[in-house]
Short mmCIF file of C-alpha atoms and ligand atoms in Angstrom, two decimals:
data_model
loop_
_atom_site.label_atom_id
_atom_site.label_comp_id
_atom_site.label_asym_id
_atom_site.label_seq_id
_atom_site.Cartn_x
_atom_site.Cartn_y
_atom_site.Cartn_z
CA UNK A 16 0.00 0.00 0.00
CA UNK A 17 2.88 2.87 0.93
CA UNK A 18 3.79 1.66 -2.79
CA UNK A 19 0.95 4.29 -3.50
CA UNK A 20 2.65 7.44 -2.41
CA UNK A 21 2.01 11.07 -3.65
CA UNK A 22 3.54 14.16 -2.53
CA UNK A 23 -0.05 15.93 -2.88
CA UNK A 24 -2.15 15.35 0.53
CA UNK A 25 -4.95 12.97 0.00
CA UNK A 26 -3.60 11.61 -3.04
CA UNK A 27 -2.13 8.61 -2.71
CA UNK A 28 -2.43 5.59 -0.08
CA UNK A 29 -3.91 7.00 3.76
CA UNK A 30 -4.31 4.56 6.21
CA UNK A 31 -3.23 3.45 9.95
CA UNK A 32 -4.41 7.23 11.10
CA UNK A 33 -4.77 6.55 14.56
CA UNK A 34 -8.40 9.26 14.67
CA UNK A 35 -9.81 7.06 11.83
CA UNK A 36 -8.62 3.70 12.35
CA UNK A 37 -11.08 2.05 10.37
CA UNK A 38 -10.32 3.89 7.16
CA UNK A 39 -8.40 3.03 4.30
CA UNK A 40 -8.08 4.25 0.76
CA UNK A 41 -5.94 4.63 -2.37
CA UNK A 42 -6.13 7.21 -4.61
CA UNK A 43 -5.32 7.44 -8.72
CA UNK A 44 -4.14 10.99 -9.37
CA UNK A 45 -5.19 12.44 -13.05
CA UNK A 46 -7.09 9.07 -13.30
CA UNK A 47 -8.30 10.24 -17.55
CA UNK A 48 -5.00 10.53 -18.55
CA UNK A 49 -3.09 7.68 -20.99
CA UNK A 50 -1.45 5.53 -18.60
CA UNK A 51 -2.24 6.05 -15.32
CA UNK A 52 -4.34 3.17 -14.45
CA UNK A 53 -1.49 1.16 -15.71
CA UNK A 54 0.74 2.44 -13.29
CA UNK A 55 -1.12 2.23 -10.65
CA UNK A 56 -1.98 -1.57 -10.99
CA UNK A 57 1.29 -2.73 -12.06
CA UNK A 58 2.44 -1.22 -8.93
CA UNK A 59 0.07 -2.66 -7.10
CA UNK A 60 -0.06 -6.58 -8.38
CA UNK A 61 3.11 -7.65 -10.12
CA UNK A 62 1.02 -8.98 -12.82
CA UNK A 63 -1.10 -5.66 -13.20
CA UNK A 64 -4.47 -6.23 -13.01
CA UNK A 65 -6.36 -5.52 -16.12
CA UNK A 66 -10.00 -6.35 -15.46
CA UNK A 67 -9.65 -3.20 -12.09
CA UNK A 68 -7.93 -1.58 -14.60
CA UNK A 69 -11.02 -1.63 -16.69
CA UNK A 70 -13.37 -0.89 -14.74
CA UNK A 71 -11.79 2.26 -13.03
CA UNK A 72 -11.26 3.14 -16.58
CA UNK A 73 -15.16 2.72 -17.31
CA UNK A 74 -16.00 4.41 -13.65
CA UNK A 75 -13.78 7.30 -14.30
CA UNK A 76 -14.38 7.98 -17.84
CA UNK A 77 -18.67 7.67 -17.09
CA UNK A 78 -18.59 9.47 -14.21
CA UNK A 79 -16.43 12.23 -15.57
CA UNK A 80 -19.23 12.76 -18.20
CA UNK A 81 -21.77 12.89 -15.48
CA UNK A 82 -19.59 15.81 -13.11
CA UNK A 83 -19.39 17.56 -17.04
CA UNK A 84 -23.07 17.24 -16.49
CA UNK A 85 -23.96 18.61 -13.50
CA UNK A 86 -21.26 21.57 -13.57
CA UNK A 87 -22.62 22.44 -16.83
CA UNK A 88 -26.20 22.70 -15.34
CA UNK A 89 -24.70 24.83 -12.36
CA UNK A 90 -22.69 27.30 -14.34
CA UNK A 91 -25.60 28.02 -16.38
CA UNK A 92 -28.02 28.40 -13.93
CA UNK A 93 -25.85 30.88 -12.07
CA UNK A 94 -25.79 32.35 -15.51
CA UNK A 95 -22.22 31.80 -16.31
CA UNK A 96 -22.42 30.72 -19.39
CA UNK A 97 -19.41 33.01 -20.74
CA UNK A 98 -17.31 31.29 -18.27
CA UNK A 99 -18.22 27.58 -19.23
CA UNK A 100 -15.00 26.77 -21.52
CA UNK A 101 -12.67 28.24 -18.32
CA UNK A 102 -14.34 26.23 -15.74
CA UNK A 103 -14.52 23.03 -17.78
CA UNK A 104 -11.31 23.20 -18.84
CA UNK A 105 -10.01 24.24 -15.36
CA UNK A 106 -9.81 20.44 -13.73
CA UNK A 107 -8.55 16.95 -13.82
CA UNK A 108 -9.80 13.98 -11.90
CA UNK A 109 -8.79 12.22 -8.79
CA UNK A 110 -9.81 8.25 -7.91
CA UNK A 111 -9.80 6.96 -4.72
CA UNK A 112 -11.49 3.58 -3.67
CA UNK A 113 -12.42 3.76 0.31
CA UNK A 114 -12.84 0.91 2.91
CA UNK A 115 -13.88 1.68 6.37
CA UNK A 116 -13.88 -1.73 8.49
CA UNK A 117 -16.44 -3.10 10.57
CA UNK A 118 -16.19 -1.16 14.20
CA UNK A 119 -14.58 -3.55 16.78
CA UNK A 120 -17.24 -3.41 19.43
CA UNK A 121 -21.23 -3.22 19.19
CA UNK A 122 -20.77 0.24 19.29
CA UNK A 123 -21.18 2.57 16.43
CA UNK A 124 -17.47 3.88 15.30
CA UNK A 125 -16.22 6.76 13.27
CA UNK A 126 -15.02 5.93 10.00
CA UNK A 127 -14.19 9.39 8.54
CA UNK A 128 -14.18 12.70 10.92
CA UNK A 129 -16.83 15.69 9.18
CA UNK A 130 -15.29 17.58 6.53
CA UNK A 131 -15.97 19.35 3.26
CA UNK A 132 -14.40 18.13 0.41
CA UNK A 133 -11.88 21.01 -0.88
CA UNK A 134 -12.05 20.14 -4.68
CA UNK A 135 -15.29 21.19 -7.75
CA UNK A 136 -17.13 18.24 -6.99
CA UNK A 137 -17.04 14.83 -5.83
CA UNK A 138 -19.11 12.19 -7.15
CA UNK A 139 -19.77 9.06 -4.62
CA UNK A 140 -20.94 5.53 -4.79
CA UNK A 141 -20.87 2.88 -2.00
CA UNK A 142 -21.96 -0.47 -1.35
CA UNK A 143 -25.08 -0.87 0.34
CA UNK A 144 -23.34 -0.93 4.00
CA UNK A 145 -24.86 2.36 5.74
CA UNK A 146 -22.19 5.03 6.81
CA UNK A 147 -22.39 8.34 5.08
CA UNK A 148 -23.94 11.56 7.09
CA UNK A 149 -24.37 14.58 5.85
CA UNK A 150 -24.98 17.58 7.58
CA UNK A 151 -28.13 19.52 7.38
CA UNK A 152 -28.28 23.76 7.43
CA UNK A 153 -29.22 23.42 11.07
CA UNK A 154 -26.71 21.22 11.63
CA UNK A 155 -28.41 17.71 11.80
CA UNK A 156 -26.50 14.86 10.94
CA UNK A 157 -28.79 12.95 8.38
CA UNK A 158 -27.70 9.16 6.90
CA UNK A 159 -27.27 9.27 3.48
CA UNK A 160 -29.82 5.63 2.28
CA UNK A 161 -27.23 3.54 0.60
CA UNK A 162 -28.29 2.68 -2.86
CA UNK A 163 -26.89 0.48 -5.96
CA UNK A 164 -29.04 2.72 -8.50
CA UNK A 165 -27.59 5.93 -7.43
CA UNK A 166 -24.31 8.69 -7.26
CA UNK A 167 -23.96 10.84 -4.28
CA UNK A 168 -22.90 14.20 -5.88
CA UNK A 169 -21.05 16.92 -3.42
CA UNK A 170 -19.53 20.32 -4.22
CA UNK A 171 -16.53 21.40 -2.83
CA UNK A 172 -15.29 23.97 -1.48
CA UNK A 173 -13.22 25.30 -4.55
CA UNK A 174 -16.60 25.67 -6.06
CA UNK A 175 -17.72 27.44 -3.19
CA UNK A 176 -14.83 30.03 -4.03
CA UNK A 177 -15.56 29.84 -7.31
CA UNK A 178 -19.10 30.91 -6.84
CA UNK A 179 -18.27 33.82 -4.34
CA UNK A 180 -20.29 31.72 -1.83
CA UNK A 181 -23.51 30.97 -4.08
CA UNK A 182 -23.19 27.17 -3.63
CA UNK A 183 -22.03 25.28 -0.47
CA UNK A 184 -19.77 22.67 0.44
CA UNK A 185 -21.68 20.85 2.85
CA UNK A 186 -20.16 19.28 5.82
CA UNK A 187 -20.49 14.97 6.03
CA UNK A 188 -18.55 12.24 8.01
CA UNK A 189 -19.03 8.61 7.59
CA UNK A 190 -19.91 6.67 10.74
CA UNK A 191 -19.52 3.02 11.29
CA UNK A 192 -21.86 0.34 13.10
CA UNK A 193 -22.74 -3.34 12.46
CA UNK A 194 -20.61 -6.11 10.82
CA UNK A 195 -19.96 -5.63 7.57
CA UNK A 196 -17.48 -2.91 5.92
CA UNK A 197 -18.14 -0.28 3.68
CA UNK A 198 -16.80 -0.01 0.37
CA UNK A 199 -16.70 3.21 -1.59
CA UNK A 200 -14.96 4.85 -4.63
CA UNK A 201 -15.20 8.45 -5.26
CA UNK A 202 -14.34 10.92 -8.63
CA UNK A 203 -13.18 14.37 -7.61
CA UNK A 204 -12.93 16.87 -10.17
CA UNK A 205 -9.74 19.23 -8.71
CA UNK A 206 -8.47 22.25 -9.94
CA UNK A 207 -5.57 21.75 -12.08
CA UNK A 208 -2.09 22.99 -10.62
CA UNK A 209 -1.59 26.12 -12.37
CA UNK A 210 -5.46 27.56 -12.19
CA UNK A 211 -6.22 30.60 -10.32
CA UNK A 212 -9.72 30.15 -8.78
CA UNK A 213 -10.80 33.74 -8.75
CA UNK A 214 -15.00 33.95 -8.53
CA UNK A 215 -15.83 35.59 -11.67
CA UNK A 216 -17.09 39.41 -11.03
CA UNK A 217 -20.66 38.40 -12.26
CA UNK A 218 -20.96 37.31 -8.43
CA UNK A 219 -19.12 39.77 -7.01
CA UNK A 220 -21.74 42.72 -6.00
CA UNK A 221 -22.73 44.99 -2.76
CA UNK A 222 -24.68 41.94 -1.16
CA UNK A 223 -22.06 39.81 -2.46
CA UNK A 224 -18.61 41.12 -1.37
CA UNK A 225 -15.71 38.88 -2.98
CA UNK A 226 -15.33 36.12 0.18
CA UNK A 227 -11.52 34.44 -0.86
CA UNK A 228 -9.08 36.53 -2.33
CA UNK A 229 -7.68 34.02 -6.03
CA UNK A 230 -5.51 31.39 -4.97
CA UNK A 231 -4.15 27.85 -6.07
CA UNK A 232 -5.97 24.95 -4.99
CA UNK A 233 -2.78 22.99 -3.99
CA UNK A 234 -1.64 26.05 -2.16
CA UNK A 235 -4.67 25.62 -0.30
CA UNK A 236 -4.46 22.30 0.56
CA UNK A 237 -0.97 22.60 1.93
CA UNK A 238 -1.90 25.25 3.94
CA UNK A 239 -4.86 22.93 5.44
CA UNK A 240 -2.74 19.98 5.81
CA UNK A 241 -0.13 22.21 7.41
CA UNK A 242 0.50 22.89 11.52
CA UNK A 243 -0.70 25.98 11.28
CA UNK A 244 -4.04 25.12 9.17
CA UNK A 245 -4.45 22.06 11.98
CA UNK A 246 -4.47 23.92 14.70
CA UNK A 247 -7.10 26.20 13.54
CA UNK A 248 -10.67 25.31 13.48
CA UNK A 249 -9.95 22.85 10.92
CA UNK A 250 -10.33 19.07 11.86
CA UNK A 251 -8.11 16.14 10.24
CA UNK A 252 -9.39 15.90 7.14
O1 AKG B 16 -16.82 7.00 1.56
C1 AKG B 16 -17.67 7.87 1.71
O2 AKG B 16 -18.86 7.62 1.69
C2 AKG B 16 -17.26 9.31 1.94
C3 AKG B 16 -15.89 9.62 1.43
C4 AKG B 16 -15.53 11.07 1.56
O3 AKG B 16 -16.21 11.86 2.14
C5 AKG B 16 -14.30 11.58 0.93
O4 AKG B 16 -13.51 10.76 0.42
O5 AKG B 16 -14.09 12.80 0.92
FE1 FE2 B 17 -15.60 13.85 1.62
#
């Protein structure tokens, strides 16, 4: 598993965190481009593994088309149509597949501490073992219904920025009881390394004053993974 390494945070293999001991995952950085899967299988099994290869490929490449989707629906209800090449063209997606164990004891466990996801957006789909919560405006923790037929689709809080504040980045944390593990993979459209996310001045007005000054999403993220971003209000993940 450390085989899976990545100098970004969240990118590559996280595991054996001592707050979230049931959690496991492995992520697939820049999963659409030529090559990757490849890599990441043959350094997984020594043989590769073509048929996971495949069907990451197939995940990925569907559920890219479905994030293309939804964003496209979004920026053009917020009327940002002017915008849409920029914003479409301003990401590349990360794969990670999930496992969160069983809890130990009868007793429900956490499997992943709340957070907001800090990418565009983040498509989900589990097996049918319960575990998701997401958080309500008046901060209820609701259970997400597992289901085979569906996609759990999140924005993040890039897109929050992006948006001045229009759309939000809602807070969820997965929560363990019962016997059997969960099993989830996830698509998260991120911006690319060089993009500025700057909210375009279309949502920038009196009642709207700009909220985050432009910055680079890794930039962020190593800020938030950082001491000083830790010790703030932020939690571990
Ligand atoms: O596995 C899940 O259901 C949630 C995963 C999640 O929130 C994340 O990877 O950011
Ligand atoms: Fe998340």
């Amino acid at each position: 598993m450390l085989r899976n390494r990545s100098n970004k945070p969240y990118h590559g293999y996280v595991g054996q965190v001592p707050m979230i001991p049931l959690y496991e995952s492995l992520g697939i950085d820049d999963v659409l481009s030529p090559g990757k899967i490849e890599s990441f299988t043959n350094l997984m099994w020594s043989e590769g593994n073509p048929s996971f290869s495949k069907s990451v490929e197939t995940f990925s490449e569907q559920l890219s088309e479905l994030d293309k989707i939804v964003r496209k629906m979004v920026v053009k209800s917020l009327g940002l149509e002017k915008y849409m090449d920029e914003h479409m063209n301003s990401t590349r997606y990360l794969v990670r597949v999930q496992k969160y164990d069983a809890p130990k004891s009868q007793e429900a466990e956490i499997g992943l501490t709340s957070h907001t996801d800090k990418n565009i957006f983040t498509i989900l789909y589990g097996n049918e073992v319960k575990g998701l919560e997401a958080m309500t405006k008046d901060g209820q923790w609701i259970f997400v219904e597992p289901s085979m037929n569906s996609f759990i689709v999140m924005i993040g809080d890039s897109f929050h920025a992006w948006t001045n504040g229009r759309l939000h980045s809602s807070y969820h944390r997965v929560t363990m009881a019962g016997d059997e593990a969960r099993y989830s993979i996830a698509l998260f459209s991120i911006p690319k390394p060089e993009y500025i996310i700057k909210a375009p001045k279309e949502m920038v007005d009196e009642d709207h004053p700009l909220l985050f000054n432009p910055y680079v999403h890794i930039k962020f993220m190593e800020f938030y993974y950082s001491e000083a971003g830790r010790t703030g209000v932020l939690q571990m993940l």
